[in-house]
Amino acid sequence: MRNGGHVTKNGEGAETKGFEVSFDAAVTERFSLRGSYSYAQAELTDDAPNLITALDPPGFGTVYVDGEAGDRLPGSPEYQASLYAEYNLPLSSGLDLDFAYGFTASGDVLTRTGARGGGIALPAFQIHNASVRLSAPAADWAVTAYVDNIWDEYAETGARSTPMANQVLEDADGGPVYARNFFANVLPPRKFGLRFTKTFGL
C-alpha cells in the first residue's frame, strides 16, 4: 500500500500473546486505588523477505532488509502499567480536600521490526503526576493545584525515519548539505498549574 510516499509491507505471519489486568478498589471510605497492567509479546512467526526498506550510507541508496521469525514487532511496548490513588479529607467548613497521585509506565518500543534496517528502541519511561483539589460541593466550585511529570522525565513516544537519515552530504561544489529527516516525538516536560472550575445552573 502506498500512502503519501511511504510503502507499507506485510510479513508472512505474526502473533501477539499477552494478558491484561486491572482493578478499582475503595480501600477505605476516603481512600481509593485503581490501576492496570498489560503485557504483550508481539513477533513475526515466519521470515519476511525484503520487509524493511532502509538507507545504505554513504551513497544514500535504498536496500531491503529481511525480517526473521522471532523478530519483535514495532510500535508497541511489551508492558504498560498505571496506578492512581486518591484520598478525600472533608473539612469542618463544608469544604473537601482531595489528594491525588498517579503514574504511568511504558516499556521500550521498537521503531522497526526487530530494530533492523536502522531501527532503534525508544527507551522505557515512567511519568508521575500529583494534585491537590479544594472544592465546595454545595457551591459547585473547585480549585486544583497540579504537577504533571513531577520528575521532569524525558520520554520519547515515537520517531520518524531512522538516525541514518540525518547525514552530512556534499553538494556539487563540495559544500556540506545537512539532511535532518530523523526526529523523535517527546512528552511535555514538568508542568505546574492551577485550575478553577465552577458549575452554573440553568
mmCIF file of N, CA and C in Angstrom, residues 26-153:
data_model
loop_
_atom_site.group_PDB
_atom_site.id
_atom_site.type_symbol
_atom_site.label_atom_id
_atom_site.label_comp_id
_atom_site.label_asym_id
_atom_site.label_seq_id
_atom_site.Cartn_x
_atom_site.Cartn_y
_atom_site.Cartn_z
ATOM 1 N N ALA A 26 -11.976 0.544 46.554
ATOM 2 C CA ALA A 26 -12.214 1.516 47.624
ATOM 3 C C ALA A 26 -11.588 0.932 48.883
ATOM 4 N N VAL A 27 -10.359 1.328 49.161
ATOM 5 C CA VAL A 27 -9.614 0.755 50.283
ATOM 6 C C VAL A 27 -10.289 1.119 51.602
ATOM 7 N N THR A 28 -10.652 2.374 51.742
ATOM 8 C CA THR A 28 -11.444 2.837 52.876
ATOM 9 C C THR A 28 -12.514 3.786 52.321
ATOM 10 N N GLU A 29 -13.301 4.362 53.203
ATOM 11 C CA GLU A 29 -14.331 5.294 52.773
ATOM 12 C C GLU A 29 -13.713 6.524 52.099
ATOM 13 N N ARG A 30 -12.474 6.850 52.473
ATOM 14 C CA ARG A 30 -11.838 8.061 51.956
ATOM 15 C C ARG A 30 -10.706 7.791 50.971
ATOM 16 N N PHE A 31 -10.195 6.563 50.950
ATOM 17 C CA PHE A 31 -9.009 6.261 50.158
ATOM 18 C C PHE A 31 -9.349 5.248 49.073
ATOM 19 N N SER A 32 -9.022 5.589 47.815
ATOM 20 C CA SER A 32 -9.308 4.686 46.700
ATOM 21 C C SER A 32 -8.063 4.487 45.838
ATOM 22 N N LEU A 33 -8.001 3.318 45.200
ATOM 23 C CA LEU A 33 -6.894 2.956 44.321
ATOM 24 C C LEU A 33 -7.449 2.333 43.050
ATOM 25 N N ARG A 34 -6.821 2.624 41.941
ATOM 26 C CA ARG A 34 -7.124 1.887 40.715
ATOM 27 C C ARG A 34 -5.850 1.793 39.884
ATOM 28 N N GLY A 35 -5.760 0.733 39.122
ATOM 29 C CA GLY A 35 -4.551 0.532 38.337
ATOM 30 C C GLY A 35 -4.749 -0.526 37.270
ATOM 31 N N SER A 36 -3.750 -0.669 36.432
ATOM 32 C CA SER A 36 -3.804 -1.657 35.362
ATOM 33 C C SER A 36 -2.393 -2.060 34.974
ATOM 34 N N TYR A 37 -2.287 -3.242 34.372
ATOM 35 C CA TYR A 37 -1.011 -3.740 33.853
ATOM 36 C C TYR A 37 -1.308 -4.616 32.645
ATOM 37 N N SER A 38 -0.538 -4.435 31.592
ATOM 38 C CA SER A 38 -0.703 -5.280 30.409
ATOM 39 C C SER A 38 0.666 -5.703 29.887
ATOM 40 N N TYR A 39 0.707 -6.901 29.348
ATOM 41 C CA TYR A 39 1.936 -7.436 28.754
ATOM 42 C C TYR A 39 1.583 -8.047 27.410
ATOM 43 N N ALA A 40 2.373 -7.746 26.406
ATOM 44 C CA ALA A 40 2.126 -8.279 25.066
ATOM 45 C C ALA A 40 3.446 -8.678 24.419
ATOM 46 N N GLN A 41 3.492 -9.913 23.932
ATOM 47 C CA GLN A 41 4.645 -10.390 23.176
ATOM 48 C C GLN A 41 4.208 -10.497 21.719
ATOM 49 N N ALA A 42 4.658 -9.542 20.913
ATOM 50 C CA ALA A 42 4.258 -9.464 19.512
ATOM 51 C C ALA A 42 5.483 -9.689 18.640
ATOM 52 N N GLU A 43 5.434 -10.689 17.776
ATOM 53 C CA GLU A 43 6.604 -11.006 16.974
ATOM 54 C C GLU A 43 6.208 -11.700 15.666
ATOM 55 N N LEU A 44 7.155 -11.695 14.712
ATOM 56 C CA LEU A 44 6.955 -12.429 13.475
ATOM 57 C C LEU A 44 7.006 -13.929 13.760
ATOM 58 N N THR A 45 6.147 -14.668 13.087
ATOM 59 C CA THR A 45 6.181 -16.127 13.213
ATOM 60 C C THR A 45 6.850 -16.783 12.008
ATOM 61 N N ASP A 46 7.078 -16.001 10.941
ATOM 62 C CA ASP A 46 7.729 -16.504 9.732
ATOM 63 C C ASP A 46 8.722 -15.462 9.231
ATOM 64 N N ASP A 47 9.697 -15.932 8.468
ATOM 65 C CA ASP A 47 10.607 -14.999 7.819
ATOM 66 C C ASP A 47 9.824 -14.125 6.837
ATOM 67 N N ALA A 48 10.255 -12.870 6.693
ATOM 68 C CA ALA A 48 9.578 -11.925 5.805
ATOM 69 C C ALA A 48 10.631 -11.253 4.921
ATOM 70 N N PRO A 49 10.885 -11.815 3.749
ATOM 71 C CA PRO A 49 11.918 -11.253 2.865
ATOM 72 C C PRO A 49 11.599 -9.815 2.444
ATOM 73 N N ASN A 50 12.618 -8.987 2.413
ATOM 74 C CA ASN A 50 12.509 -7.591 1.947
ATOM 75 C C ASN A 50 11.430 -6.805 2.687
ATOM 76 N N LEU A 51 11.267 -7.091 3.961
ATOM 77 C CA LEU A 51 10.203 -6.436 4.736
ATOM 78 C C LEU A 51 10.476 -4.960 4.987
ATOM 79 N N ILE A 52 11.747 -4.624 5.221
ATOM 80 C CA ILE A 52 12.097 -3.275 5.674
ATOM 81 C C ILE A 52 12.894 -2.549 4.603
ATOM 82 N N THR A 53 12.460 -1.360 4.264
ATOM 83 C CA THR A 53 13.194 -0.501 3.341
ATOM 84 C C THR A 53 14.129 0.387 4.152
ATOM 85 N N ALA A 54 15.414 0.348 3.831
ATOM 86 C CA ALA A 54 16.407 1.077 4.627
ATOM 87 C C ALA A 54 17.343 1.853 3.719
ATOM 88 N N LEU A 55 18.051 2.806 4.327
ATOM 89 C CA LEU A 55 19.063 3.580 3.617
ATOM 90 C C LEU A 55 20.401 2.871 3.702
ATOM 91 N N ASP A 56 21.215 3.070 2.674
ATOM 92 C CA ASP A 56 22.522 2.433 2.617
ATOM 93 C C ASP A 56 23.586 3.515 2.474
ATOM 94 N N PRO A 57 24.017 4.127 3.607
ATOM 95 C CA PRO A 57 25.039 5.168 3.507
ATOM 96 C C PRO A 57 26.358 4.559 3.030
ATOM 97 N N PRO A 58 27.278 5.354 2.475
ATOM 98 C CA PRO A 58 27.203 6.813 2.378
ATOM 99 C C PRO A 58 26.474 7.322 1.136
ATOM 100 N N GLY A 59 26.123 6.458 0.212
ATOM 101 C CA GLY A 59 25.530 6.911 -1.024
ATOM 102 C C GLY A 59 24.047 7.178 -0.941
ATOM 103 N N PHE A 60 23.438 6.932 0.217
ATOM 104 C CA PHE A 60 22.016 7.170 0.420
ATOM 105 C C PHE A 60 21.162 6.314 -0.510
ATOM 106 N N GLY A 61 21.687 5.160 -0.909
ATOM 107 C CA GLY A 61 20.900 4.254 -1.726
ATOM 108 C C GLY A 61 19.898 3.503 -0.874
ATOM 109 N N THR A 62 19.014 2.777 -1.506
ATOM 110 C CA THR A 62 17.977 2.025 -0.807
ATOM 111 C C THR A 62 18.321 0.544 -0.819
ATOM 112 N N VAL A 63 18.194 -0.091 0.329
ATOM 113 C CA VAL A 63 18.374 -1.532 0.440
ATOM 114 C C VAL A 63 17.137 -2.113 1.124
ATOM 115 N N TYR A 64 16.956 -3.407 0.986
ATOM 116 C CA TYR A 64 15.821 -4.088 1.590
ATOM 117 C C TYR A 64 16.336 -5.117 2.593
ATOM 118 N N VAL A 65 15.784 -5.071 3.788
ATOM 119 C CA VAL A 65 16.240 -5.918 4.885
ATOM 120 C C VAL A 65 15.160 -6.938 5.205
ATOM 121 N N ASP A 66 15.568 -8.175 5.388
ATOM 122 C CA ASP A 66 14.611 -9.240 5.705
ATOM 123 C C ASP A 66 14.216 -9.195 7.176
ATOM 124 N N GLY A 67 12.961 -9.479 7.444
ATOM 125 C CA GLY A 67 12.527 -9.744 8.800
ATOM 126 C C GLY A 67 12.634 -11.238 9.067
ATOM 127 N N GLU A 68 12.984 -11.611 10.267
ATOM 128 C CA GLU A 68 13.172 -13.020 10.595
ATOM 129 C C GLU A 68 12.192 -13.454 11.668
ATOM 130 N N ALA A 69 11.800 -14.718 11.604
ATOM 131 C CA ALA A 69 10.891 -15.271 12.600
ATOM 132 C C ALA A 69 11.448 -15.031 14.002
ATOM 133 N N GLY A 70 10.592 -14.549 14.895
ATOM 134 C CA GLY A 70 11.026 -14.214 16.248
ATOM 135 C C GLY A 70 11.341 -12.750 16.438
ATOM 136 N N ASP A 71 11.444 -11.991 15.335
ATOM 137 C CA ASP A 71 11.680 -10.547 15.462
ATOM 138 C C ASP A 71 10.479 -9.892 16.135
ATOM 139 N N ARG A 72 10.768 -9.031 17.080
ATOM 140 C CA ARG A 72 9.708 -8.292 17.767
ATOM 141 C C ARG A 72 9.109 -7.241 16.835
ATOM 142 N N LEU A 73 7.791 -7.072 16.902
ATOM 143 C CA LEU A 73 7.108 -6.103 16.051
ATOM 144 C C LEU A 73 7.277 -4.692 16.596
ATOM 145 N N PRO A 74 7.229 -3.694 15.721
ATOM 146 C CA PRO A 74 7.421 -2.305 16.149
ATOM 147 C C PRO A 74 6.120 -1.668 16.616
ATOM 148 N N GLY A 75 6.264 -0.504 17.256
ATOM 149 C CA GLY A 75 5.117 0.354 17.520
ATOM 150 C C GLY A 75 4.390 0.165 18.825
ATOM 151 N N SER A 76 4.735 -0.867 19.593
ATOM 152 C CA SER A 76 4.027 -1.057 20.865
ATOM 153 C C SER A 76 4.986 -1.622 21.907
ATOM 154 N N PRO A 77 4.816 -1.209 23.168
ATOM 155 C CA PRO A 77 5.700 -1.703 24.234
ATOM 156 C C PRO A 77 5.302 -3.108 24.673
ATOM 157 N N GLU A 78 6.248 -3.814 25.278
ATOM 158 C CA GLU A 78 5.932 -5.133 25.826
ATOM 159 C C GLU A 78 5.046 -5.011 27.065
ATOM 160 N N TYR A 79 5.221 -3.940 27.830
ATOM 161 C CA TYR A 79 4.379 -3.776 29.014
ATOM 162 C C TYR A 79 3.935 -2.329 29.153
ATOM 163 N N GLN A 80 2.790 -2.148 29.786
ATOM 164 C CA GLN A 80 2.280 -0.837 30.165
ATOM 165 C C GLN A 80 1.614 -0.983 31.532
ATOM 166 N N ALA A 81 1.775 0.025 32.373
ATOM 167 C CA ALA A 81 1.203 -0.035 33.715
ATOM 168 C C ALA A 81 0.750 1.351 34.140
ATOM 169 N N SER A 82 -0.240 1.386 35.014
ATOM 170 C CA SER A 82 -0.699 2.652 35.562
ATOM 171 C C SER A 82 -1.229 2.430 36.976
ATOM 172 N N LEU A 83 -1.136 3.474 37.790
ATOM 173 C CA LEU A 83 -1.655 3.432 39.155
ATOM 174 C C LEU A 83 -2.151 4.823 39.514
ATOM 175 N N TYR A 84 -3.326 4.884 40.146
ATOM 176 C CA TYR A 84 -3.896 6.161 40.557
ATOM 177 C C TYR A 84 -4.447 6.011 41.969
ATOM 178 N N ALA A 85 -4.055 6.920 42.854
ATOM 179 C CA ALA A 85 -4.509 6.895 44.243
ATOM 180 C C ALA A 85 -5.128 8.239 44.598
ATOM 181 N N GLU A 86 -6.209 8.197 45.371
ATOM 182 C CA GLU A 86 -6.881 9.437 45.762
ATOM 183 C C GLU A 86 -7.350 9.330 47.212
ATOM 184 N N TYR A 87 -7.119 10.408 47.950
ATOM 185 C CA TYR A 87 -7.553 10.463 49.355
ATOM 186 C C TYR A 87 -8.423 11.698 49.555
ATOM 187 N N ASN A 88 -9.596 11.498 50.131
ATOM 188 C CA ASN A 88 -10.541 12.593 50.365
ATOM 189 C C ASN A 88 -10.557 12.951 51.843
ATOM 190 N N LEU A 89 -10.416 14.254 52.138
ATOM 191 C CA LEU A 89 -10.428 14.733 53.523
ATOM 192 C C LEU A 89 -11.494 15.816 53.665
ATOM 193 N N PRO A 90 -12.653 15.494 54.250
ATOM 194 C CA PRO A 90 -13.680 16.522 54.482
ATOM 195 C C PRO A 90 -13.207 17.511 55.555
ATOM 196 N N LEU A 91 -13.473 18.785 55.329
ATOM 197 C CA LEU A 91 -13.116 19.822 56.282
ATOM 198 C C LEU A 91 -14.354 20.297 57.031
ATOM 199 N N SER A 92 -14.149 20.838 58.211
ATOM 200 C CA SER A 92 -15.272 21.250 59.052
ATOM 201 C C SER A 92 -16.065 22.409 58.449
ATOM 202 N N SER A 93 -15.469 23.156 57.538
ATOM 203 C CA SER A 93 -16.135 24.305 56.935
ATOM 204 C C SER A 93 -17.054 23.925 55.776
ATOM 205 N N GLY A 94 -17.223 22.618 55.533
ATOM 206 C CA GLY A 94 -18.049 22.180 54.416
ATOM 207 C C GLY A 94 -17.278 22.030 53.124
ATOM 208 N N LEU A 95 -15.985 22.233 53.187
ATOM 209 C CA LEU A 95 -15.134 22.046 52.016
ATOM 210 C C LEU A 95 -14.552 20.635 52.009
ATOM 211 N N ASP A 96 -14.116 20.200 50.841
ATOM 212 C CA ASP A 96 -13.438 18.911 50.683
ATOM 213 C C ASP A 96 -12.026 19.158 50.167
ATOM 214 N N LEU A 97 -11.077 18.381 50.703
ATOM 215 C CA LEU A 97 -9.700 18.438 50.236
ATOM 216 C C LEU A 97 -9.347 17.057 49.693
ATOM 217 N N ASP A 98 -8.948 16.991 48.418
ATOM 218 C CA ASP A 98 -8.622 15.719 47.783
ATOM 219 C C ASP A 98 -7.170 15.719 47.325
ATOM 220 N N PHE A 99 -6.447 14.678 47.730
ATOM 221 C CA PHE A 99 -5.055 14.490 47.314
ATOM 222 C C PHE A 99 -5.017 13.348 46.296
ATOM 223 N N ALA A 100 -4.346 13.565 45.194
ATOM 224 C CA ALA A 100 -4.283 12.537 44.153
ATOM 225 C C ALA A 100 -2.848 12.371 43.665
ATOM 226 N N TYR A 101 -2.517 11.126 43.357
ATOM 227 C CA TYR A 101 -1.201 10.799 42.805
ATOM 228 C C TYR A 101 -1.380 9.692 41.768
ATOM 229 N N GLY A 102 -0.663 9.794 40.677
ATOM 230 C CA GLY A 102 -0.751 8.750 39.659
ATOM 231 C C GLY A 102 0.539 8.627 38.878
ATOM 232 N N PHE A 103 0.744 7.448 38.317
ATOM 233 C CA PHE A 103 1.879 7.293 37.413
ATOM 234 C C PHE A 103 1.508 6.323 36.300
ATOM 235 N N THR A 104 2.166 6.501 35.177
ATOM 236 C CA THR A 104 2.050 5.585 34.056
ATOM 237 C C THR A 104 3.450 5.147 33.665
ATOM 238 N N ALA A 105 3.582 3.911 33.250
ATOM 239 C CA ALA A 105 4.875 3.368 32.852
ATOM 240 C C ALA A 105 4.716 2.627 31.534
ATOM 241 N N SER A 106 5.748 2.691 30.723
ATOM 242 C CA SER A 106 5.726 2.026 29.427
ATOM 243 C C SER A 106 7.084 1.419 29.155
ATOM 244 N N GLY A 107 7.097 0.217 28.609
ATOM 245 C CA GLY A 107 8.346 -0.405 28.204
ATOM 246 C C GLY A 107 8.891 0.212 26.933
ATOM 247 N N ASP A 108 10.072 -0.227 26.530
ATOM 248 C CA ASP A 108 10.665 0.325 25.320
ATOM 249 C C ASP A 108 9.865 -0.092 24.085
ATOM 250 N N VAL A 109 9.999 0.699 23.025
ATOM 251 C CA VAL A 109 9.255 0.490 21.782
ATOM 252 C C VAL A 109 10.239 0.482 20.621
ATOM 253 N N LEU A 110 10.148 -0.539 19.777
ATOM 254 C CA LEU A 110 10.972 -0.586 18.573
ATOM 255 C C LEU A 110 10.334 0.264 17.475
ATOM 256 N N THR A 111 11.160 0.970 16.726
ATOM 257 C CA THR A 111 10.633 1.776 15.624
ATOM 258 C C THR A 111 10.532 0.965 14.339
ATOM 259 N N ARG A 112 11.256 -0.152 14.251
ATOM 260 C CA ARG A 112 11.173 -1.041 13.098
ATOM 261 C C ARG A 112 11.250 -2.488 13.577
ATOM 262 N N THR A 113 10.692 -3.371 12.793
ATOM 263 C CA THR A 113 10.653 -4.784 13.167
ATOM 264 C C THR A 113 12.047 -5.286 13.516
ATOM 265 N N GLY A 114 12.174 -5.851 14.724
ATOM 266 C CA GLY A 114 13.449 -6.391 15.165
ATOM 267 C C GLY A 114 14.549 -5.358 15.284
ATOM 268 N N ALA A 115 14.204 -4.071 15.239
ATOM 269 C CA ALA A 115 15.187 -2.968 15.237
ATOM 270 C C ALA A 115 16.152 -3.095 14.060
ATOM 271 N N ARG A 116 15.688 -3.716 12.995
ATOM 272 C CA ARG A 116 16.534 -3.879 11.812
ATOM 273 C C ARG A 116 16.423 -2.648 10.909
ATOM 274 N N GLY A 117 17.301 -2.579 9.921
ATOM 275 C CA GLY A 117 17.241 -1.513 8.941
ATOM 276 C C GLY A 117 17.402 -0.123 9.517
ATOM 277 N N GLY A 118 18.227 -0.002 10.552
ATOM 278 C CA GLY A 118 18.437 1.302 11.176
ATOM 279 C C GLY A 118 17.413 1.648 12.237
ATOM 280 N N GLY A 119 16.526 0.715 12.544
ATOM 281 C CA GLY A 119 15.544 0.961 13.600
ATOM 282 C C GLY A 119 16.196 1.053 14.962
ATOM 283 N N ILE A 120 15.519 1.702 15.884
ATOM 284 C CA ILE A 120 16.047 1.870 17.238
ATOM 285 C C ILE A 120 14.968 1.497 18.251
ATOM 286 N N ALA A 121 15.371 1.405 19.496
ATOM 287 C CA ALA A 121 14.434 1.170 20.594
ATOM 288 C C ALA A 121 14.255 2.473 21.368
ATOM 289 N N LEU A 122 13.028 2.985 21.400
ATOM 290 C CA LEU A 122 12.738 4.150 22.224
ATOM 291 C C LEU A 122 12.698 3.695 23.681
ATOM 292 N N PRO A 123 13.431 4.349 24.581
ATOM 293 C CA PRO A 123 13.580 3.852 25.952
ATOM 294 C C PRO A 123 12.270 3.794 26.737
ATOM 295 N N ALA A 124 12.225 2.882 27.702
ATOM 296 C CA ALA A 124 11.103 2.807 28.642
ATOM 297 C C ALA A 124 11.064 4.077 29.485
ATOM 298 N N PHE A 125 9.884 4.390 30.034
ATOM 299 C CA PHE A 125 9.778 5.593 30.852
ATOM 300 C C PHE A 125 8.657 5.449 31.869
ATOM 301 N N GLN A 126 8.709 6.307 32.890
ATOM 302 C CA GLN A 126 7.652 6.422 33.893
ATOM 303 C C GLN A 126 7.331 7.905 34.072
ATOM 304 N N ILE A 127 6.050 8.230 34.107
ATOM 305 C CA ILE A 127 5.606 9.606 34.299
ATOM 306 C C ILE A 127 4.762 9.674 35.569
ATOM 307 N N HIS A 128 5.097 10.600 36.470
ATOM 308 C CA HIS A 128 4.396 10.763 37.735
ATOM 309 C C HIS A 128 3.654 12.105 37.758
ATOM 310 N N ASN A 129 2.436 12.081 38.261
ATOM 311 C CA ASN A 129 1.617 13.287 38.376
ATOM 312 C C ASN A 129 1.024 13.366 39.781
ATOM 313 N N ALA A 130 0.729 14.579 40.248
ATOM 314 C CA ALA A 130 0.110 14.752 41.564
ATOM 315 C C ALA A 130 -0.750 16.014 41.549
ATOM 316 N N SER A 131 -1.758 16.027 42.426
ATOM 317 C CA SER A 131 -2.621 17.204 42.505
ATOM 318 C C SER A 131 -3.253 17.307 43.889
ATOM 319 N N VAL A 132 -3.654 18.526 44.239
ATOM 320 C CA VAL A 132 -4.425 18.804 45.452
ATOM 321 C C VAL A 132 -5.641 19.625 45.022
ATOM 322 N N ARG A 133 -6.828 19.183 45.433
ATOM 323 C CA ARG A 133 -8.064 19.832 44.995
ATOM 324 C C ARG A 133 -8.877 20.271 46.207
ATOM 325 N N LEU A 134 -9.217 21.555 46.238
ATOM 326 C CA LEU A 134 -10.094 22.112 47.267
ATOM 327 C C LEU A 134 -11.436 22.411 46.599
ATOM 328 N N SER A 135 -12.507 21.854 47.148
ATOM 329 C CA SER A 135 -13.809 22.017 46.498
ATOM 330 C C SER A 135 -14.887 22.332 47.523
ATOM 331 N N ALA A 136 -15.933 22.981 47.043
ATOM 332 C CA ALA A 136 -17.118 23.280 47.841
ATOM 333 C C ALA A 136 -18.305 22.623 47.143
ATOM 334 N N PRO A 137 -18.644 21.390 47.494
ATOM 335 C CA PRO A 137 -19.715 20.676 46.801
ATOM 336 C C PRO A 137 -21.032 21.448 46.773
ATOM 337 N N ALA A 138 -21.358 22.136 47.848
ATOM 338 C CA ALA A 138 -22.629 22.854 47.893
ATOM 339 C C ALA A 138 -22.644 24.049 46.946
ATOM 340 N N ALA A 139 -21.476 24.651 46.709
ATOM 341 C CA ALA A 139 -21.394 25.827 45.844
ATOM 342 C C ALA A 139 -20.932 25.483 44.434
ATOM 343 N N ASP A 140 -20.619 24.226 44.192
ATOM 344 C CA ASP A 140 -20.228 23.752 42.861
ATOM 345 C C ASP A 140 -18.995 24.453 42.301
ATOM 346 N N TRP A 141 -17.961 24.638 43.134
ATOM 347 C CA TRP A 141 -16.708 25.168 42.623
ATOM 348 C C TRP A 141 -15.542 24.350 43.172
ATOM 349 N N ALA A 142 -14.423 24.417 42.479
ATOM 350 C CA ALA A 142 -13.230 23.682 42.910
ATOM 351 C C ALA A 142 -11.976 24.377 42.386
ATOM 352 N N VAL A 143 -10.920 24.312 43.167
ATOM 353 C CA VAL A 143 -9.610 24.825 42.772
ATOM 354 C C VAL A 143 -8.609 23.675 42.887
ATOM 355 N N THR A 144 -7.869 23.441 41.819
ATOM 356 C CA THR A 144 -6.920 22.327 41.793
ATOM 357 C C THR A 144 -5.523 22.828 41.456
ATOM 358 N N ALA A 145 -4.561 22.487 42.302
ATOM 359 C CA ALA A 145 -3.146 22.735 42.012
ATOM 360 C C ALA A 145 -2.530 21.398 41.600
ATOM 361 N N TYR A 146 -1.806 21.391 40.501
ATOM 362 C CA TYR A 146 -1.301 20.115 39.998
ATOM 363 C C TYR A 146 0.126 20.250 39.467
ATOM 364 N N VAL A 147 0.797 19.100 39.426
ATOM 365 C CA VAL A 147 2.120 18.989 38.808
ATOM 366 C C VAL A 147 2.089 17.771 37.902
ATOM 367 N N ASP A 148 2.340 17.982 36.618
ATOM 368 C CA ASP A 148 2.455 16.883 35.664
ATOM 369 C C ASP A 148 3.924 16.603 35.386
ATOM 370 N N ASN A 149 4.238 15.326 35.256
ATOM 371 C CA ASN A 149 5.634 14.906 35.019
ATOM 372 C C ASN A 149 6.548 15.453 36.110
ATOM 373 N N ILE A 150 6.282 15.027 37.332
ATOM 374 C CA ILE A 150 6.959 15.563 38.522
ATOM 375 C C ILE A 150 8.479 15.541 38.388
ATOM 376 N N TRP A 151 9.036 14.433 37.936
ATOM 377 C CA TRP A 151 10.493 14.284 37.901
ATOM 378 C C TRP A 151 11.092 14.762 36.576
ATOM 379 N N ASP A 152 10.293 15.453 35.768
ATOM 380 C CA ASP A 152 10.778 16.031 34.520
ATOM 381 C C ASP A 152 11.426 14.964 33.632
ATOM 382 N N GLU A 153 10.726 13.852 33.503
ATOM 383 C CA GLU A 153 11.226 12.721 32.716
ATOM 384 C C GLU A 153 11.246 13.068 31.224
#
